[in-house]
Every structure is written in C-alpha cells, then in structure tokens.
GROMACS .gro file of C-alpha atoms in nm:
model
  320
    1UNK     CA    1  11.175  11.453  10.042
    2UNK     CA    2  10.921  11.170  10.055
    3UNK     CA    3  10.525  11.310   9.912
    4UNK     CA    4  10.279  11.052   9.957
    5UNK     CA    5   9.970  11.074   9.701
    6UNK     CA    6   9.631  10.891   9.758
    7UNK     CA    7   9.530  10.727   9.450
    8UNK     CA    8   9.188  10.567   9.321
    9UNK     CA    9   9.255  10.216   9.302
   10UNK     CA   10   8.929   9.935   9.307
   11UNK     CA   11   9.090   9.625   9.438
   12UNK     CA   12   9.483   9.639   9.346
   13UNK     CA   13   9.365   9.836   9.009
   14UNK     CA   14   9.369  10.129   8.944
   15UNK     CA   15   9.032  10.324   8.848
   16UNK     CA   16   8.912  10.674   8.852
   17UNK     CA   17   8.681  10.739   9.101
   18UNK     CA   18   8.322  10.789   8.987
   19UNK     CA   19   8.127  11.094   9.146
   20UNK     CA   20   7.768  10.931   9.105
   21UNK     CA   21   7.494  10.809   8.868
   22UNK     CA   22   7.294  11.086   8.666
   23UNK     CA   23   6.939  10.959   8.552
   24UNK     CA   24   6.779  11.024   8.279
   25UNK     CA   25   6.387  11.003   8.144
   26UNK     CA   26   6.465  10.705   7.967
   27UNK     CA   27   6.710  10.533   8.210
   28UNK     CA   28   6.475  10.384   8.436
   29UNK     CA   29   6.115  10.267   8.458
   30UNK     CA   30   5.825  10.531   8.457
   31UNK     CA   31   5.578  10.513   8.734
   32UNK     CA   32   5.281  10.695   8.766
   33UNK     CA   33   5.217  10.725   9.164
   34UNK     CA   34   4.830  10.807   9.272
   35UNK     CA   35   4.854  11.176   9.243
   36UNK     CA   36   4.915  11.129   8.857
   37UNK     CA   37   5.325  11.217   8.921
   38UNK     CA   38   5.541  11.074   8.682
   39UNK     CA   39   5.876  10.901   8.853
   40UNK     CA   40   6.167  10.755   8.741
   41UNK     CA   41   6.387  10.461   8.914
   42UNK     CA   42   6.766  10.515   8.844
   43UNK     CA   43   6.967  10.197   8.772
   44UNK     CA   44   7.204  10.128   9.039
   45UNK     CA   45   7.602  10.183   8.926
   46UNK     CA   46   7.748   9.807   8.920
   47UNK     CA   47   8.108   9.947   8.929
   48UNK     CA   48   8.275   9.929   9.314
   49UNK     CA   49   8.357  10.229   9.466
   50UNK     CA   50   8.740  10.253   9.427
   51UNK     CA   51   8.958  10.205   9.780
   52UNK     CA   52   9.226  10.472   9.758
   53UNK     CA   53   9.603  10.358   9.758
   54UNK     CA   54   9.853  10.525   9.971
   55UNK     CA   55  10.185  10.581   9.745
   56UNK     CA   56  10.542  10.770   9.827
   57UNK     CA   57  10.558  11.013   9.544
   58UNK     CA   58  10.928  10.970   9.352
   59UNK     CA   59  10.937  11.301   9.086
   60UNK     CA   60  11.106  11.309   8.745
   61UNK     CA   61  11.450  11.240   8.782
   62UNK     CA   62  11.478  11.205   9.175
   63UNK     CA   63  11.613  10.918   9.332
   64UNK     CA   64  11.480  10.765   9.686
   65UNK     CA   65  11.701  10.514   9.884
   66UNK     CA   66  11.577  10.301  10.196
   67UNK     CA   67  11.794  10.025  10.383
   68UNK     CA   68  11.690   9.722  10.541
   69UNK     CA   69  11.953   9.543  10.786
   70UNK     CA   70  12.229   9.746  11.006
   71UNK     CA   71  12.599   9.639  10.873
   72UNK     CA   72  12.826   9.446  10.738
   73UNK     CA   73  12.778   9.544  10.409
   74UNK     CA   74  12.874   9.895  10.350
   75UNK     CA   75  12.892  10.116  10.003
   76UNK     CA   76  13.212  10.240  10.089
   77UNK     CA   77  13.394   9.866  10.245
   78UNK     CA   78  13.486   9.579  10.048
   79UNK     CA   79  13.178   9.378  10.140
   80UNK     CA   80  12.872   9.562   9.855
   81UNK     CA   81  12.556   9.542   9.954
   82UNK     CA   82  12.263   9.430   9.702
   83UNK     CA   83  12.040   9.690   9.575
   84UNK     CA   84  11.705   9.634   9.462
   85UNK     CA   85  11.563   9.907   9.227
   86UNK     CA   86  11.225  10.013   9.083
   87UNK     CA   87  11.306  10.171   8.773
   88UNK     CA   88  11.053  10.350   8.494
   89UNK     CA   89  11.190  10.443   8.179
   90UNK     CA   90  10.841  10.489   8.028
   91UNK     CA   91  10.636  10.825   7.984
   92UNK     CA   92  10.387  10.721   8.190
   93UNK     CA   93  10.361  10.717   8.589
   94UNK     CA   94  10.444  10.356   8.719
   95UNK     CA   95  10.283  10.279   9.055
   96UNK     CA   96  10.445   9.972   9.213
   97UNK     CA   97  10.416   9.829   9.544
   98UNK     CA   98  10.746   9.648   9.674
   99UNK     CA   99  10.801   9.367   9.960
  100UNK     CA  100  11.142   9.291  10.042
  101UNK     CA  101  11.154   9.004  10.347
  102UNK     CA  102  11.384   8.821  10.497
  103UNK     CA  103  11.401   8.545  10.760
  104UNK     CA  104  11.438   8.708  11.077
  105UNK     CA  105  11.416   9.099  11.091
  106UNK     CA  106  11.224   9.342  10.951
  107UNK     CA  107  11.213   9.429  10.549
  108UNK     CA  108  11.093   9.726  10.346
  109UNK     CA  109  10.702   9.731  10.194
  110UNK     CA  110  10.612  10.028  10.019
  111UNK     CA  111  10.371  10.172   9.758
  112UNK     CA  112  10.544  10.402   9.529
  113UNK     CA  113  10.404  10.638   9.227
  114UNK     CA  114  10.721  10.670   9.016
  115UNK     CA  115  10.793  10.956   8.741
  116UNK     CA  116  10.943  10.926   8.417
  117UNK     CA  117  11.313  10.851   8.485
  118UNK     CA  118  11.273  10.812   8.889
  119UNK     CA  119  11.420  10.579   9.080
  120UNK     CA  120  11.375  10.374   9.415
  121UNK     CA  121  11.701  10.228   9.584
  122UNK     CA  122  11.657   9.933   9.858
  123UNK     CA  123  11.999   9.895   9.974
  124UNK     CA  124  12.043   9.475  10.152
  125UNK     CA  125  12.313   9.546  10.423
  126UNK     CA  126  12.302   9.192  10.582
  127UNK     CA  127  12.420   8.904  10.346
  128UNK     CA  128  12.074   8.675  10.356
  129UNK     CA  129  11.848   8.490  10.183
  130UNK     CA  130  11.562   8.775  10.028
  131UNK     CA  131  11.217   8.688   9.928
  132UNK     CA  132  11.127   9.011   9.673
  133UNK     CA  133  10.815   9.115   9.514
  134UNK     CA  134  10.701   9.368   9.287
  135UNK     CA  135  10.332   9.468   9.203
  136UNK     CA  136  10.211   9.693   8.940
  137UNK     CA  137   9.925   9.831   9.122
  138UNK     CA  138   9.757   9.946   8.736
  139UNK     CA  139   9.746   9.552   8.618
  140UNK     CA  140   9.786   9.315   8.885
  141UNK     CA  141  10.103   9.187   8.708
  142UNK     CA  142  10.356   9.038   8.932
  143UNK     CA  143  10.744   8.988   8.949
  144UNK     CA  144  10.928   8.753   9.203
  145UNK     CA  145  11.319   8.709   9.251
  146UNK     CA  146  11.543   8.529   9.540
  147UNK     CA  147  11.844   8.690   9.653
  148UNK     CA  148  12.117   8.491   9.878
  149UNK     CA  149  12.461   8.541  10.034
  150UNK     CA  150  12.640   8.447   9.718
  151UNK     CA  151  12.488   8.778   9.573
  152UNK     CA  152  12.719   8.994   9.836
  153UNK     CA  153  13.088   9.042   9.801
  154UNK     CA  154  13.307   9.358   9.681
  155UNK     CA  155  13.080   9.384   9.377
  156UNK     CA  156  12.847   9.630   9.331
  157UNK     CA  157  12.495   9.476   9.251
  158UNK     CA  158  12.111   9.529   9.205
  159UNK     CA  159  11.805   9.363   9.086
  160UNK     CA  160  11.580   9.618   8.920
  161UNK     CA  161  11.242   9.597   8.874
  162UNK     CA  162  11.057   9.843   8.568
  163UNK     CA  163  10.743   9.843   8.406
  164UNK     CA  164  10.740   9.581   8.101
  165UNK     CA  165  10.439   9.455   7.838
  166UNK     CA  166  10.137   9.420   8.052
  167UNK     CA  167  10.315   9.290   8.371
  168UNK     CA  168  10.660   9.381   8.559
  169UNK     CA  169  11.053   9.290   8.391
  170UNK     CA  170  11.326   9.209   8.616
  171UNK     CA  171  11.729   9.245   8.483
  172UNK     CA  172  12.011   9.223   8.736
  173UNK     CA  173  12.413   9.350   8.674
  174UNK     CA  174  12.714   9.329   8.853
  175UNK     CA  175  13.083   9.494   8.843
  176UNK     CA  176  13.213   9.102   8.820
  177UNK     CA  177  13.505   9.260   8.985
  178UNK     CA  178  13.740   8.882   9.126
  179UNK     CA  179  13.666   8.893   9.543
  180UNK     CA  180  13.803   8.700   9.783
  181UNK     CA  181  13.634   8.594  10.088
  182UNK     CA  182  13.564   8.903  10.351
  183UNK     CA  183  13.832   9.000  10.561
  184UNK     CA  184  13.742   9.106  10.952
  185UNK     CA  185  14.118   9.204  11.117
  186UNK     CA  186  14.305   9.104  11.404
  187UNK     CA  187  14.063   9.250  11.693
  188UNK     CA  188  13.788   9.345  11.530
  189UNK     CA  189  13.437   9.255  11.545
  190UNK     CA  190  13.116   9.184  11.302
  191UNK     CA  191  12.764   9.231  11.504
  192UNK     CA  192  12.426   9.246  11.309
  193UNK     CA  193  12.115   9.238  11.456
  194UNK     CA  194  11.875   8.930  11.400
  195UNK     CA  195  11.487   8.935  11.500
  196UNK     CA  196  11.235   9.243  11.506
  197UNK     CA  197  11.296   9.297  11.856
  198UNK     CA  198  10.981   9.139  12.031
  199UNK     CA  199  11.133   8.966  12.315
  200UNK     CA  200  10.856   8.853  12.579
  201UNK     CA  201  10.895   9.121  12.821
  202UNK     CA  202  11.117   9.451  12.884
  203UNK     CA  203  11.358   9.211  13.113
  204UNK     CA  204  11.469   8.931  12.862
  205UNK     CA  205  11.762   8.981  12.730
  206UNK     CA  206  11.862   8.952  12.364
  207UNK     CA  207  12.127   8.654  12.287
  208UNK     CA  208  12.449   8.668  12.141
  209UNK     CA  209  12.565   8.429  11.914
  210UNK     CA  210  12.925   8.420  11.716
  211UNK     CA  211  13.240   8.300  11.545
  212UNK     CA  212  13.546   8.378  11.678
  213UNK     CA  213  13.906   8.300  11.578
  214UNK     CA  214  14.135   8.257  11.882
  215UNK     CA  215  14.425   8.086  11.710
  216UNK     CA  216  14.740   8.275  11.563
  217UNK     CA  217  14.668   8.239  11.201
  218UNK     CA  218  14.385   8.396  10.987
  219UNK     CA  219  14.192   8.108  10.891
  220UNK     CA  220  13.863   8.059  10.633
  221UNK     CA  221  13.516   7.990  10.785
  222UNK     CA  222  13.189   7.917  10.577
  223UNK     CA  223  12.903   8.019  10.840
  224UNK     CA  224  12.483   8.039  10.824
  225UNK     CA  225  12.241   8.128  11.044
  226UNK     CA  226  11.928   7.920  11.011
  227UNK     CA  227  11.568   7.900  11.103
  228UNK     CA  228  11.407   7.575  11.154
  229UNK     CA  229  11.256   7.594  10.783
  230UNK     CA  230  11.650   7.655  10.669
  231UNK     CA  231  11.603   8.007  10.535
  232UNK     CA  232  11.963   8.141  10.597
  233UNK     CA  233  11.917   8.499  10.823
  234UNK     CA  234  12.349   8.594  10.823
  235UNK     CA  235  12.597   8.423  10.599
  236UNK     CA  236  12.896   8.425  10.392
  237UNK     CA  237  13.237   8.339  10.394
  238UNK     CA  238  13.511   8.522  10.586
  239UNK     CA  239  13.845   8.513  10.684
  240UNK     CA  240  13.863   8.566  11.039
  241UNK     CA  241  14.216   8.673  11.162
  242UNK     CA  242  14.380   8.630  11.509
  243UNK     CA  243  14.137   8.742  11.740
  244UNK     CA  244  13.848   8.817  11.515
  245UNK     CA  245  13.472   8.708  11.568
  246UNK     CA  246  13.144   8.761  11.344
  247UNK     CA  247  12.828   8.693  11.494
  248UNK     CA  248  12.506   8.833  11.565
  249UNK     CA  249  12.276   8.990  11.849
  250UNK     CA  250  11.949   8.777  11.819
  251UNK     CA  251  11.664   8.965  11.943
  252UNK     CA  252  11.360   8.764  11.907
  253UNK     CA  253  11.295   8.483  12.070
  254UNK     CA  254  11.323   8.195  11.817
  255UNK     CA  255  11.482   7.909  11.765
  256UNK     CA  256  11.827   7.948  11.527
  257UNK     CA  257  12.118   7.721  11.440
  258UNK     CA  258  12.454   7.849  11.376
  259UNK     CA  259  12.634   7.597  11.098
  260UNK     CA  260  13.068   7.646  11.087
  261UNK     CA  261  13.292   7.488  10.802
  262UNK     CA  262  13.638   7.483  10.806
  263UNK     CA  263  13.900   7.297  10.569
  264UNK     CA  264  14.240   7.190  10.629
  265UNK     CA  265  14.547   7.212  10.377
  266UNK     CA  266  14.413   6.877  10.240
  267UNK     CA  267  14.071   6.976  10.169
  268UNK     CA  268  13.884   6.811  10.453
  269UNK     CA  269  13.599   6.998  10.578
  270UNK     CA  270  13.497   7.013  10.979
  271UNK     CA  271  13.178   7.143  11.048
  272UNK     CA  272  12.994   7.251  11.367
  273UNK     CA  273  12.615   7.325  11.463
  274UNK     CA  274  12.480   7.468  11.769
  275UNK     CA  275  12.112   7.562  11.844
  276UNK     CA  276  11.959   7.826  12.037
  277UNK     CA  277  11.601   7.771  12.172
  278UNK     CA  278  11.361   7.925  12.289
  279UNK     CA  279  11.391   7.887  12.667
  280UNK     CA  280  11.733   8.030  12.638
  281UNK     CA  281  11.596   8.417  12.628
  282UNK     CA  282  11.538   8.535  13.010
  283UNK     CA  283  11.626   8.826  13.168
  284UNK     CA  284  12.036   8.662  13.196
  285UNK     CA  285  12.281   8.836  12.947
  286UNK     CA  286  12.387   8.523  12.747
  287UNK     CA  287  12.575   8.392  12.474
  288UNK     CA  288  12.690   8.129  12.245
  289UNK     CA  289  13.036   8.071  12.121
  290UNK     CA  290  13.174   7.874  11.865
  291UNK     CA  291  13.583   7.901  11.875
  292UNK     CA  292  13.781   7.757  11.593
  293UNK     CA  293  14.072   7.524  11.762
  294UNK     CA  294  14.421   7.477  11.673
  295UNK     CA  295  14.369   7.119  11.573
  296UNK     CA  296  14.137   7.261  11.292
  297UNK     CA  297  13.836   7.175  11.491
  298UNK     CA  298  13.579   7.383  11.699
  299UNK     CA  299  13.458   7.419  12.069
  300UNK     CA  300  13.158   7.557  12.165
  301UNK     CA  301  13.030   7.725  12.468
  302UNK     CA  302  12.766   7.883  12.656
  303UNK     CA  303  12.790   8.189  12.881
  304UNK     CA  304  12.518   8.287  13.093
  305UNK     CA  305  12.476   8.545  13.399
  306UNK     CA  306  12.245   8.252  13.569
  307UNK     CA  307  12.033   8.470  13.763
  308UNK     CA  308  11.691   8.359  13.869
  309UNK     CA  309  11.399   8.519  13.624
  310UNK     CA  310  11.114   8.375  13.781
  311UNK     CA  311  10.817   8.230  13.557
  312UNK     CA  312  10.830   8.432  13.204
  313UNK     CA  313  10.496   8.233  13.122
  314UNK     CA  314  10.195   8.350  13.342
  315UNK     CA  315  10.004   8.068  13.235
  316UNK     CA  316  10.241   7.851  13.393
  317UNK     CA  317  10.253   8.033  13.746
  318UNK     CA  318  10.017   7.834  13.963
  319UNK     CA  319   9.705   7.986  14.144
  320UNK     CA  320   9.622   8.042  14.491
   0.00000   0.00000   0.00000
C-alpha cells in the first residue's frame, strides 16, 4: 500500500518548517511612542517559508513496483523488461523524485520518501529509447542515464539509482545470459500502444502501423519507430515467422516513420521507410503495412475505410 507524506521542502531542499519569529528586548530598536510606551520592532525572518513536497511513502524493507508501457516485454517471456530502481542502503530516509520519459507515451514521475532497505521498481515493458532522472530532493544533486532497445532481450536488467556522497550513484547489472533475436510464432501478433491518447476529437481514429511476415520462412527484421527528432518509440530485432506481424496502435496524432532491415544469405541489407502524418488520423479506421516479399524485399500499403470526416479543423470551416 502506497502512504503519501507531505514534507517541508524550500525550493527542491529540504528544510524544517519554522513556526515564527520570537522577539526579544534587545532584538529590535526601542521606541518611545508619545504616551512614554516603550516598543520594540522585530526583525523580519529572511528564511522562505518552506513549500511542502508530496512523497509516496516506501517503509523499511517494502518494495513498490510501477510499469510504464503495455507489452512486449514480460517478466515471465523471453523478451525482459528493464527495471529502473531507487535503492537506499543508508540509515537515513532518502527522498528522491524520479522521471522516466520516453518518446511517445506516457512515463512514470514520482516523489518518493524511501526507508532504510526500501525499494522502488519501474518496470520498461516497451523496448525504447528512455530519458531517466533522479533527484535527491535533500541536496539538489542530480543523476541522468539513457536506456535503448539494445538494453531489452531475455536478460534480466535494471539501472538503480541510491543515495551516494553529496549527490545520487547510478550502477546497472545484467544476467548476460546469450539471446537471440525475439521470436513472435507462426500467427501470432505483437501490438503496443504508441501516443498518450489525445487524438483531436472522440471520432478520429487511432492508426495502425506494422511488420508482417507473409512468406513461408521465418525470416530476421531490424525495425524502429521514429519521431521526426529520431528518438526511437518501439524497436528491436525479431524473427517474424510465417504469418507473424509486430507493430503498433499509434494513438496520437503525430508524425512517425517506421524503418525495416532485412539481409539476405550474402549479407546485403534492404531497408524500407514509410511515414505517417498528421492528416492521416480522421475518423477512418486505417493502417499501414509493411510486408516482407519473397524476393527479400518489402511492399508497403495503406488501408483506409475512406469515409468522409468533414473538416477536423474549425478554423478551417468557412463562415457564413
């Protein structure tokens, strides 16, 4: 169970908070007022009134887990995901804010007063590119790492975060077990979502967008999904089977590429890009298919229910 504390902090710091200023005779300057009364000025308190920090309470020993992404990467399959950890070995109480993001989707920010020997657990369930930062909300100290696709395969591995001298220490492990590239089977299907779900209105559509294998022999693809800045959302390489597809549901409207690789006995590498804009999210249920060929190539396509949506952009509908 999740207990939240509020804690004193002044800025990101950490401070106790201060109940008031008690004067004194000889604190301030006398003043003799024209009944003869003696009064005394009290010297204002320069230190800010501390702004109280909202933090998830982790308890000696217990263990919190939260997961950002839905699938492929399971605990239990042969595709890990990554975990990222806050750890405190120390004594004292750590409290550490964390901010996990990725390129399209949401992540996992959180404040977080940790116990002697507690632990946090982020588990990464889509194979990305990770932007993570820890803050140690007592100093100000910092810690950044980058986490990509290369860091998910049948190993089991973290990034841990813990309280270090004056700032924040980062250490990472894996199993180093050998993996070969995932497998999907004959038939079966890899989805994961892509975008925070803002489409423009309740009618647009989200837009698929995949890899599929319609040849008779498994065969190797390399595959990212990109934003226009290049920050990989989905990748990896699989082996696709007969029949197999991996792909994803995007669901914001933004603009994403889809790069393929393939190589032949001989080493030769074919590669295909498609794009998905903007002005293809409208109230049609759409999609975009890239099919590996038997002549080690690709084709892709574009499905679309075509209906008429009208002007999505009110600022475009002309007045009367």
């Amino acid at each position: 169970m999740q207990r939240r504390t509020l804690l004193a902090a002044a800025g990101t710091g950490l401070a106790a908070a201060l109940t008031g200023c008690i004067a004194s005779a000889g604190d301030g300057a006398d003043d003799t007022d024209g009944d003869g009364n003696s009064t005394t000025e009290s010297t204002p308190d320069p230190t800010p009134t501390p702004e109280p920090v909202d933090a998830v309470s982790v308890a000696t020993g217990e263990r919190l887990t939260a997961v950002v992404g839905d699938g492929p990467a399971s605990d239990d399959g042969r595709l890990k995901p990554h975990h990222v950890r806050l750890e405190n070995p120390t004594d004292e109480p750590w409290t550490a804010r964390i901010d996990v993001s990725r390129p399209l989707g949401p992540g996992h920010t959180e404040t977080y007063e940790l116990d002697r020997d507690a632990t946090v657990n982020v588990s990464l369930r889509v194979p990305a590119v990770y932007e993570l930062t820890v803050t140690d909300i007592t100093s100000d100290a910092e810690a950044t790492e980058s986490v990509g696709p290369a860091d998910f395969d049948c190993n089991r591995s973290w990034t841990a975060f813990s309280p270090g001298d004056g700032g924040v220490s980062v250490s990472g492990a894996s199993t180093r077990m050998a993996c070969g590239p995932h497998t999907v089977a004959a038939d079966g299907a890899v989805t994961v979502a892509l975008g925070d779900g803002t489409l423009p209105t309740e009618d647009t559509k989200p837009h698929g967008l995949a890899v599929v294998n319609p040849t008779d022999a498994a065969e190797t693809v390399e595959f990212a999904y990109e934003t226009p800045a290049g920050a990989v959302a989905f990748g990896g390489t699989y082996r696709l089977e007969p029949g197999a597809r991996v792909g994803a549901s995007l669901t914001e409207a933004r603009e994403v590429t889809l790069r393929v690789a393939r190589r032949n006995e001989s080493g030769e590498e074919t590669t295909e890009a498609v794009t998905v804009e903007k002005s293809q999210f409208d109230c049609n249920a759409s999609n975009t298919t890239v099919s590996l060929t038997d002549d080690g190539g690709f084709k892709a396509r574009t499905l679309s229910t075509l209906m008429f949506c009208g002007d999505a952009d009110p600022e475009n509908e002309s007045s009367t």
